[in-house]
Amino acid sequence: MELSQALRSRTSQSYPLHQKLAFPVIVPRNHRRPAILLPRTSTKPQNRPLTVTAKMKSRIEGVSDELNSIASLNLDHAAARRRVRSAFFELQQQLDHPLFMLAPTGIRTEEWYERNSRGMEIFCKSWMPEAGVRMKGAVCFCHGYGDTCTFFFEGIAKRIAASGYCVYALDYPGFGLSGGLHGYIPSFDELVDDVIEQYTRIKGRPELRGLPRFILGQSMGGAVTLKVHLKEPREWDGVILVAPMCKVSEDLMPPAAVMKVLTFLSKVIPKAKLLPERDLAELMFREPGKKKMAVYNVICYEDRMRLKTAMELLKATNDIEMQVDKVSSPLLVLHGASDKVTDPSVSEFLYKKASSKDKTLKLYEGGYHCILEGEPDDRIATVIADIVSWLDSRCSAK
């Protein structure tokens, strides 16, 4: 779920760092997600506090009772998310989707954890070309809201890697396999600093010495990518944005009075899940068959957006909008022309306002939000090929 749509509809187990992941599966009996108790915001006496219950996950059809029990774990903390991902990993690789079924072979992968400067475990993953393939450059990925780099992006990364690129990705704190409360962004700028910190380490690796470095952001990851670029404008040889979230249209904003209430509540009960959710799958995936596979992304955050998270996303997009003319890196913007989650006209706005001398905008007719995952097979192949072609031309020029 993205911010504009949300506004429109109104003790962890530790794991050793730098080791391949393998986690035991623990299925609690009679599991229930915890309720969130909201403090009173009125001076009038009340009989009891307001209770908002977290969403219970729907049953995944065609999956065993055991796996469904695992999928229903409370994912607030990273230990549970890691167990769930471990249990579903093999099943995910067998899905009838081109990103899994047609993934190139021979790609070398590595998974590890880095402890950031705030002491939090950050999950990282890399995809390297087959041994003997000349490396052209490095691509660092920033995922969308609620998402992870360990599901659909696996197939995207393998295709880019097969073309001669080292691909790196991480999960933000609070998302995927990284530490932190699920779906919670207490500070967008802090999240951006975490991304800069980890990718600075990765860019210093010996295998990347002398290679061009690019940053790729999808949806909310587009906002992360733009903020990273704005904070370090000379550190990247190019920026790629896929359906970026970088501006909220005025007609999608709630009334000023509602915004004041939300702002106040975000300070009082920042972690509360109060914003009504909306099932965006119909808007994100153009092909129904591919939409059905999204349920197998079992560690994504799909509950109501937390109040502080919503306010931080809004603040980030406002900040980007005011600085969009400072975007100066070689720029590729890709967007589905029929996207109803992030507005393609905002990508046009970004393209026109950016000061980049080298900039390209591609709008895909009829395309929905997930142009890399939810479109017909040939469209998915075209979008990835457009990314690789753009990378190739910049690497050749450099």
Coordinates of C-alpha atoms in Angstrom, one line a residue:
M1 CA 0.0 0.0 0.0
E2 CA 1.3 3.4 -0.9
L3 CA 0.8 6.7 1.0
S4 CA -1.4 8.4 -1.5
Q5 CA -3.9 5.5 -1.5
A6 CA -3.8 5.2 2.3
L7 CA -4.7 8.9 2.7
R8 CA -7.2 8.7 0.0
S9 CA -9.2 5.9 1.6
R10 CA -8.8 7.6 4.9
T11 CA 12.2 -10.1 22.5
S12 CA 13.6 -10.9 19.0
Q13 CA 15.8 -14.0 18.5
S14 CA 19.3 -12.9 17.3
Y15 CA 21.2 -14.6 14.5
P16 CA 24.9 -14.6 13.7
L17 CA 26.0 -12.1 11.1
H18 CA 27.5 -13.0 7.7
Q19 CA 26.0 -16.4 7.6
K20 CA 23.7 -18.1 5.1
L21 CA 20.2 -18.1 6.5
A22 CA 18.6 -21.2 7.9
F23 CA 16.0 -20.8 10.6
P24 CA 13.9 -23.3 12.5
V25 CA 10.1 -23.3 12.0
I26 CA 8.1 -22.8 15.2
V27 CA 4.3 -22.9 15.0
P28 CA 2.6 -21.6 18.2
R29 CA -0.8 -23.0 19.0
N30 CA -4.0 -20.9 19.1
H31 CA -2.0 -18.0 17.7
R32 CA -3.7 -14.6 17.7
R33 CA -2.3 -11.3 16.7
P34 CA -2.1 -8.8 19.6
A35 CA -4.5 -5.9 20.0
I36 CA -3.3 -2.3 20.1
L37 CA -4.7 -0.3 23.0
L38 CA -5.1 3.3 22.2
P39 CA -4.8 5.9 25.0
R40 CA -7.7 8.3 25.6
T41 CA -7.5 11.5 23.7
S42 CA -10.5 13.2 25.4
T43 CA -10.9 14.5 28.9
K44 CA -14.4 13.1 29.1
P45 CA -14.6 9.9 31.2
Q46 CA -14.8 6.7 29.2
N47 CA -15.6 3.1 30.3
R48 CA -12.7 1.5 28.4
P49 CA -9.9 2.3 25.9
L50 CA -10.5 2.0 22.2
T51 CA -9.1 -1.3 20.8
V52 CA -7.9 -1.8 17.3
T53 CA -7.1 -5.4 16.4
A54 CA -4.4 -6.2 13.9
K55 CA -5.4 -7.8 10.7
M56 CA -5.5 -11.6 10.6
K57 CA -4.0 -13.0 7.4
S58 CA -6.3 -14.8 4.9
R59 CA -5.7 -18.4 4.3
I60 CA -3.5 -19.2 1.3
E61 CA -5.3 -21.6 -0.9
G62 CA -3.5 -24.8 -2.0
V63 CA -1.0 -24.6 0.9
S64 CA -0.9 -27.1 3.7
D65 CA -2.4 -26.4 7.1
E66 CA 1.2 -26.4 8.6
L67 CA 2.4 -23.7 6.2
N68 CA -0.8 -21.6 6.7
S69 CA -0.2 -21.8 10.5
I70 CA 3.4 -20.6 9.9
A71 CA 2.1 -17.8 7.6
S72 CA -0.2 -16.6 10.4
L73 CA 2.6 -15.8 12.8
N74 CA 2.7 -12.4 14.3
L75 CA 5.3 -10.7 12.1
D76 CA 6.0 -7.7 14.3
H77 CA 9.5 -8.9 15.0
A78 CA 12.2 -10.1 12.7
A79 CA 12.6 -13.5 14.2
A80 CA 9.1 -14.5 13.1
R81 CA 9.6 -13.0 9.6
R82 CA 12.8 -15.0 9.2
R83 CA 11.1 -18.2 10.2
V84 CA 8.2 -17.6 7.8
R85 CA 10.5 -16.8 4.9
S86 CA 12.6 -19.9 5.5
A87 CA 9.5 -22.1 5.5
F88 CA 8.1 -20.7 2.2
F89 CA 11.4 -20.2 0.3
E90 CA 11.3 -23.4 -1.7
L91 CA 7.6 -23.1 -2.5
Q92 CA 8.2 -19.5 -3.8
Q93 CA 10.9 -20.7 -6.2
Q94 CA 8.3 -23.1 -7.8
L95 CA 5.7 -20.4 -8.6
D96 CA 4.5 -20.3 -12.2
H97 CA 5.8 -16.8 -12.8
P98 CA 8.5 -15.8 -15.4
L99 CA 10.6 -14.2 -12.7
F100 CA 10.9 -17.6 -11.1
M101 CA 10.4 -20.1 -13.9
L102 CA 12.7 -18.3 -16.4
A103 CA 15.3 -17.0 -14.0
P104 CA 18.8 -17.4 -15.4
T105 CA 20.9 -20.1 -14.0
G106 CA 24.5 -19.9 -12.7
I107 CA 23.9 -16.6 -10.8
R108 CA 26.0 -16.5 -7.6
T109 CA 24.0 -15.3 -4.6
E110 CA 25.0 -14.4 -1.0
E111 CA 22.8 -13.4 2.0
W112 CA 24.2 -11.8 5.1
Y113 CA 23.4 -9.4 8.0
E114 CA 25.2 -6.2 8.7
R115 CA 24.8 -4.4 12.0
N116 CA 24.3 -0.7 11.4
S117 CA 25.6 2.2 13.4
R118 CA 22.3 2.1 15.5
G119 CA 22.9 -1.5 16.4
M120 CA 20.2 -2.9 14.2
E121 CA 20.6 -6.0 12.0
I122 CA 20.1 -5.2 8.3
F123 CA 19.5 -8.0 5.9
C124 CA 21.5 -7.8 2.6
K125 CA 21.7 -9.9 -0.5
S126 CA 23.8 -10.0 -3.7
W127 CA 23.5 -11.5 -7.1
M128 CA 26.7 -11.9 -9.1
P129 CA 27.1 -12.8 -12.8
E130 CA 28.1 -16.3 -13.7
A131 CA 31.8 -17.0 -13.2
G132 CA 33.7 -15.7 -16.3
V133 CA 31.2 -13.1 -17.3
R134 CA 32.7 -9.6 -17.4
M135 CA 31.3 -7.2 -14.8
K136 CA 30.0 -3.9 -16.2
G137 CA 28.8 -2.2 -13.1
A138 CA 26.9 -2.4 -9.8
V139 CA 23.2 -1.9 -9.2
C140 CA 21.9 -1.2 -5.6
F141 CA 18.1 -1.7 -5.1
C142 CA 15.6 0.1 -2.8
H143 CA 12.3 -1.8 -2.4
G144 CA 8.8 -0.4 -2.0
Y145 CA 6.6 0.1 1.1
G146 CA 5.8 -3.1 3.0
D147 CA 7.9 -5.1 0.6
T148 CA 11.2 -7.1 0.8
C149 CA 14.0 -7.8 -1.6
T150 CA 13.6 -11.6 -1.2
F151 CA 10.5 -12.3 -3.4
F152 CA 9.8 -11.0 -6.9
F153 CA 13.0 -9.0 -6.9
E154 CA 15.0 -12.2 -6.8
G155 CA 14.0 -12.9 -10.5
I156 CA 14.6 -9.3 -11.5
A157 CA 18.0 -9.3 -9.9
K158 CA 19.0 -12.5 -11.6
R159 CA 18.1 -11.1 -15.0
I160 CA 20.1 -7.9 -14.5
A161 CA 23.0 -10.0 -13.0
A162 CA 23.0 -12.3 -16.1
S163 CA 23.6 -9.2 -18.2
G164 CA 26.9 -8.5 -16.4
Y165 CA 26.0 -6.5 -13.3
C166 CA 26.6 -7.1 -9.6
V167 CA 23.2 -6.5 -8.0
Y168 CA 22.8 -5.7 -4.3
A169 CA 19.7 -5.2 -2.2
L170 CA 18.7 -4.7 1.5
D171 CA 15.6 -4.7 3.6
Y172 CA 14.9 -1.5 5.5
P173 CA 14.6 -1.6 9.3
G174 CA 11.1 -2.8 10.1
F175 CA 10.7 -4.6 6.7
G176 CA 11.5 -8.0 5.3
L177 CA 14.2 -9.8 7.2
S178 CA 15.8 -6.8 8.9
G179 CA 15.3 -6.0 12.5
G180 CA 12.7 -3.5 13.8
L181 CA 9.0 -3.3 14.3
H182 CA 7.2 -4.5 11.2
G183 CA 5.9 -1.6 9.0
Y184 CA 7.2 1.1 11.3
I185 CA 9.2 4.1 9.9
P186 CA 9.9 6.4 12.9
S187 CA 12.1 8.6 10.7
F188 CA 12.3 8.5 6.9
D189 CA 15.6 10.5 7.0
E190 CA 17.0 7.9 9.3
L191 CA 15.9 5.1 7.0
V192 CA 17.7 6.9 4.1
D193 CA 20.8 7.2 6.2
D194 CA 20.7 3.5 6.9
V195 CA 20.5 2.8 3.1
I196 CA 23.5 5.2 2.5
E197 CA 25.5 3.5 5.3
Q198 CA 25.0 0.0 4.0
Y199 CA 25.5 0.8 0.3
T200 CA 28.7 2.9 1.1
R201 CA 30.1 -0.3 2.7
I202 CA 29.0 -2.4 -0.4
K203 CA 30.5 0.1 -2.9
G204 CA 33.8 -0.2 -1.1
R205 CA 34.1 -3.9 -2.0
P206 CA 37.1 -4.9 -4.0
E207 CA 35.1 -6.5 -6.8
L208 CA 33.4 -3.1 -7.5
R209 CA 36.6 -1.1 -7.7
G210 CA 36.5 1.1 -10.8
L211 CA 33.0 0.0 -11.8
P212 CA 30.1 2.4 -12.4
R213 CA 27.5 2.3 -9.5
F214 CA 23.8 2.8 -10.0
I215 CA 20.8 3.0 -7.6
L216 CA 17.4 1.5 -8.5
G217 CA 14.3 2.4 -6.6
Q218 CA 10.7 1.0 -7.0
S219 CA 7.6 2.8 -5.7
M220 CA 8.4 4.0 -2.1
G221 CA 11.9 2.9 -2.9
G222 CA 11.9 5.6 -5.5
A223 CA 11.4 8.2 -2.8
V224 CA 14.3 6.5 -0.8
T225 CA 16.5 6.6 -3.9
L226 CA 15.8 10.2 -4.6
K227 CA 16.5 11.2 -1.0
V228 CA 19.8 9.2 -1.2
H229 CA 20.8 11.0 -4.4
L230 CA 19.9 14.4 -2.9
K231 CA 22.0 13.7 0.1
E232 CA 25.0 12.5 -1.9
P233 CA 24.5 13.8 -5.5
R234 CA 28.0 12.8 -6.8
E235 CA 28.1 9.3 -5.4
W236 CA 26.1 7.5 -8.1
D237 CA 26.6 7.2 -11.9
G238 CA 22.9 6.9 -12.5
V239 CA 19.4 6.7 -10.9
I240 CA 16.7 4.4 -12.0
L241 CA 13.1 4.9 -10.8
V242 CA 10.2 2.5 -11.3
A243 CA 6.8 3.9 -10.6
P244 CA 8.3 6.2 -8.0
M245 CA 6.4 7.7 -5.0
C246 CA 7.7 11.3 -5.1
K247 CA 4.7 13.6 -4.8
V248 CA 1.2 13.4 -3.4
S249 CA -1.5 15.1 -5.5
E250 CA -3.6 17.7 -3.7
D251 CA -6.8 15.9 -4.5
L252 CA -5.6 12.9 -2.6
M253 CA -4.8 14.8 0.6
P254 CA -7.3 14.6 3.5
P255 CA -8.9 17.9 4.7
A256 CA -6.7 20.1 6.8
A257 CA -8.6 19.3 10.0
V258 CA -8.1 15.6 9.5
M259 CA -4.4 16.2 8.9
K260 CA -4.1 18.0 12.2
V261 CA -5.7 15.1 14.0
L262 CA -3.4 12.6 12.3
T263 CA -0.3 14.7 13.0
F264 CA -1.3 14.9 16.7
L265 CA -2.1 11.2 17.0
S266 CA 1.2 10.2 15.2
K267 CA 3.0 11.9 18.1
V268 CA 0.9 10.3 20.8
I269 CA 0.5 6.8 19.4
P270 CA 3.0 6.6 16.6
K271 CA 3.0 2.8 16.2
A272 CA -0.8 2.5 16.1
K273 CA -2.4 1.1 12.9
L274 CA -5.3 3.4 12.4
L275 CA -5.3 4.4 8.7
P276 CA -8.0 2.2 7.0
E277 CA -6.4 -0.3 4.6
R278 CA -7.4 -0.9 1.1
D279 CA -6.6 -4.0 -0.9
L280 CA -4.5 -2.6 -3.7
A281 CA -3.7 -5.9 -5.5
E282 CA -6.3 -5.2 -8.2
L283 CA -4.6 -1.9 -8.9
M284 CA -1.1 -3.2 -8.7
F285 CA -1.2 -6.3 -10.9
R286 CA -2.7 -6.1 -14.4
E287 CA -2.7 -9.9 -14.8
P288 CA -5.0 -11.8 -12.4
G289 CA -2.8 -14.9 -12.4
K290 CA 0.2 -12.9 -11.2
K291 CA -2.0 -11.1 -8.6
K292 CA -2.8 -14.4 -7.0
M293 CA 0.9 -15.1 -6.6
A294 CA 1.4 -12.0 -4.5
V295 CA 0.0 -13.8 -1.4
Y296 CA 3.1 -15.9 -1.4
N297 CA 5.1 -12.8 -0.5
V298 CA 4.4 -13.9 3.1
I299 CA 6.6 -11.5 5.0
C300 CA 5.4 -8.3 3.3
Y301 CA 3.6 -5.8 5.5
E302 CA -0.1 -5.7 4.5
D303 CA -1.8 -4.4 7.7
R304 CA -3.0 -0.9 8.2
M305 CA -0.3 1.8 7.9
R306 CA 1.1 2.9 11.2
L307 CA 0.4 6.6 12.0
K308 CA 4.0 7.7 12.2
T309 CA 4.9 5.9 9.1
A310 CA 2.2 7.7 7.1
M311 CA 3.3 11.1 8.4
E312 CA 7.0 10.3 7.6
L313 CA 6.1 9.3 4.0
L314 CA 4.1 12.4 3.5
K315 CA 7.0 14.5 4.9
A316 CA 9.4 12.7 2.6
T317 CA 7.3 13.3 -0.6
N318 CA 6.9 17.0 0.3
D319 CA 10.6 17.3 0.8
I320 CA 11.3 15.7 -2.6
E321 CA 8.8 17.9 -4.4
M322 CA 10.6 21.0 -3.1
Q323 CA 14.0 19.7 -4.2
V324 CA 13.1 17.9 -7.5
D325 CA 15.0 20.5 -9.5
K326 CA 18.2 19.4 -7.7
V327 CA 18.0 15.9 -9.2
S328 CA 21.1 16.0 -11.4
S329 CA 22.3 12.4 -12.0
P330 CA 21.7 10.5 -15.2
L331 CA 18.1 9.5 -14.8
L332 CA 15.8 6.8 -16.1
V333 CA 12.1 6.9 -15.0
L334 CA 9.8 4.0 -15.9
H335 CA 6.0 4.0 -15.2
G336 CA 2.8 2.2 -16.1
A337 CA 0.6 4.7 -17.9
S338 CA -2.5 3.3 -16.1
D339 CA -1.0 3.2 -12.7
K340 CA -3.6 4.1 -10.0
V341 CA -1.3 3.6 -7.0
T342 CA 1.5 6.2 -7.9
D343 CA 0.4 8.7 -10.5
P344 CA 2.4 8.6 -13.8
S345 CA 1.9 12.3 -14.2
V346 CA 4.1 12.7 -11.1
S347 CA 6.9 10.9 -13.0
E348 CA 6.3 13.3 -15.9
F349 CA 6.6 16.2 -13.4
L350 CA 9.9 14.7 -12.0
Y351 CA 11.2 14.3 -15.6
K352 CA 10.5 17.9 -16.6
K353 CA 11.8 19.5 -13.3
A354 CA 15.0 17.4 -12.8
S355 CA 18.1 19.3 -13.8
S356 CA 19.7 16.1 -15.2
K357 CA 21.2 16.6 -18.6
D358 CA 20.8 12.9 -19.3
K359 CA 17.3 11.9 -18.5
T360 CA 14.8 9.4 -20.0
L361 CA 11.1 8.8 -19.3
K362 CA 9.3 5.6 -20.4
L363 CA 5.5 5.3 -20.0
Y364 CA 4.1 1.8 -20.7
E365 CA 0.7 1.9 -22.3
G366 CA -1.9 0.1 -20.1
G367 CA 0.7 -0.7 -17.5
Y368 CA -0.3 -0.9 -13.8
H369 CA 1.8 -0.2 -10.8
C370 CA 3.9 -3.4 -10.8
I371 CA 5.3 -3.2 -14.3
L372 CA 8.2 -5.5 -13.2
E373 CA 6.0 -8.2 -11.7
G374 CA 2.3 -7.9 -12.6
E375 CA 2.2 -7.4 -16.3
P376 CA 2.1 -9.9 -19.2
D377 CA 5.3 -11.9 -19.6
D378 CA 6.5 -10.0 -22.7
R379 CA 5.9 -6.6 -21.0
I380 CA 8.0 -7.7 -17.9
A381 CA 10.8 -8.8 -20.2
T382 CA 10.6 -5.5 -22.1
V383 CA 10.8 -3.4 -18.9
I384 CA 13.9 -5.3 -17.6
A385 CA 15.5 -5.1 -21.1
D386 CA 14.9 -1.4 -21.1
I387 CA 16.7 -1.1 -17.7
V388 CA 19.6 -3.2 -18.9
S389 CA 19.9 -1.3 -22.2
W390 CA 20.0 2.0 -20.3
L391 CA 22.7 0.6 -18.0
D392 CA 24.7 -0.8 -20.9
S393 CA 24.8 2.6 -22.7
R394 CA 25.9 4.5 -19.6
C395 CA 28.6 1.9 -18.8
S396 CA 29.9 2.0 -22.3
A397 CA 30.0 5.9 -22.2
K398 CA 31.9 5.8 -18.9

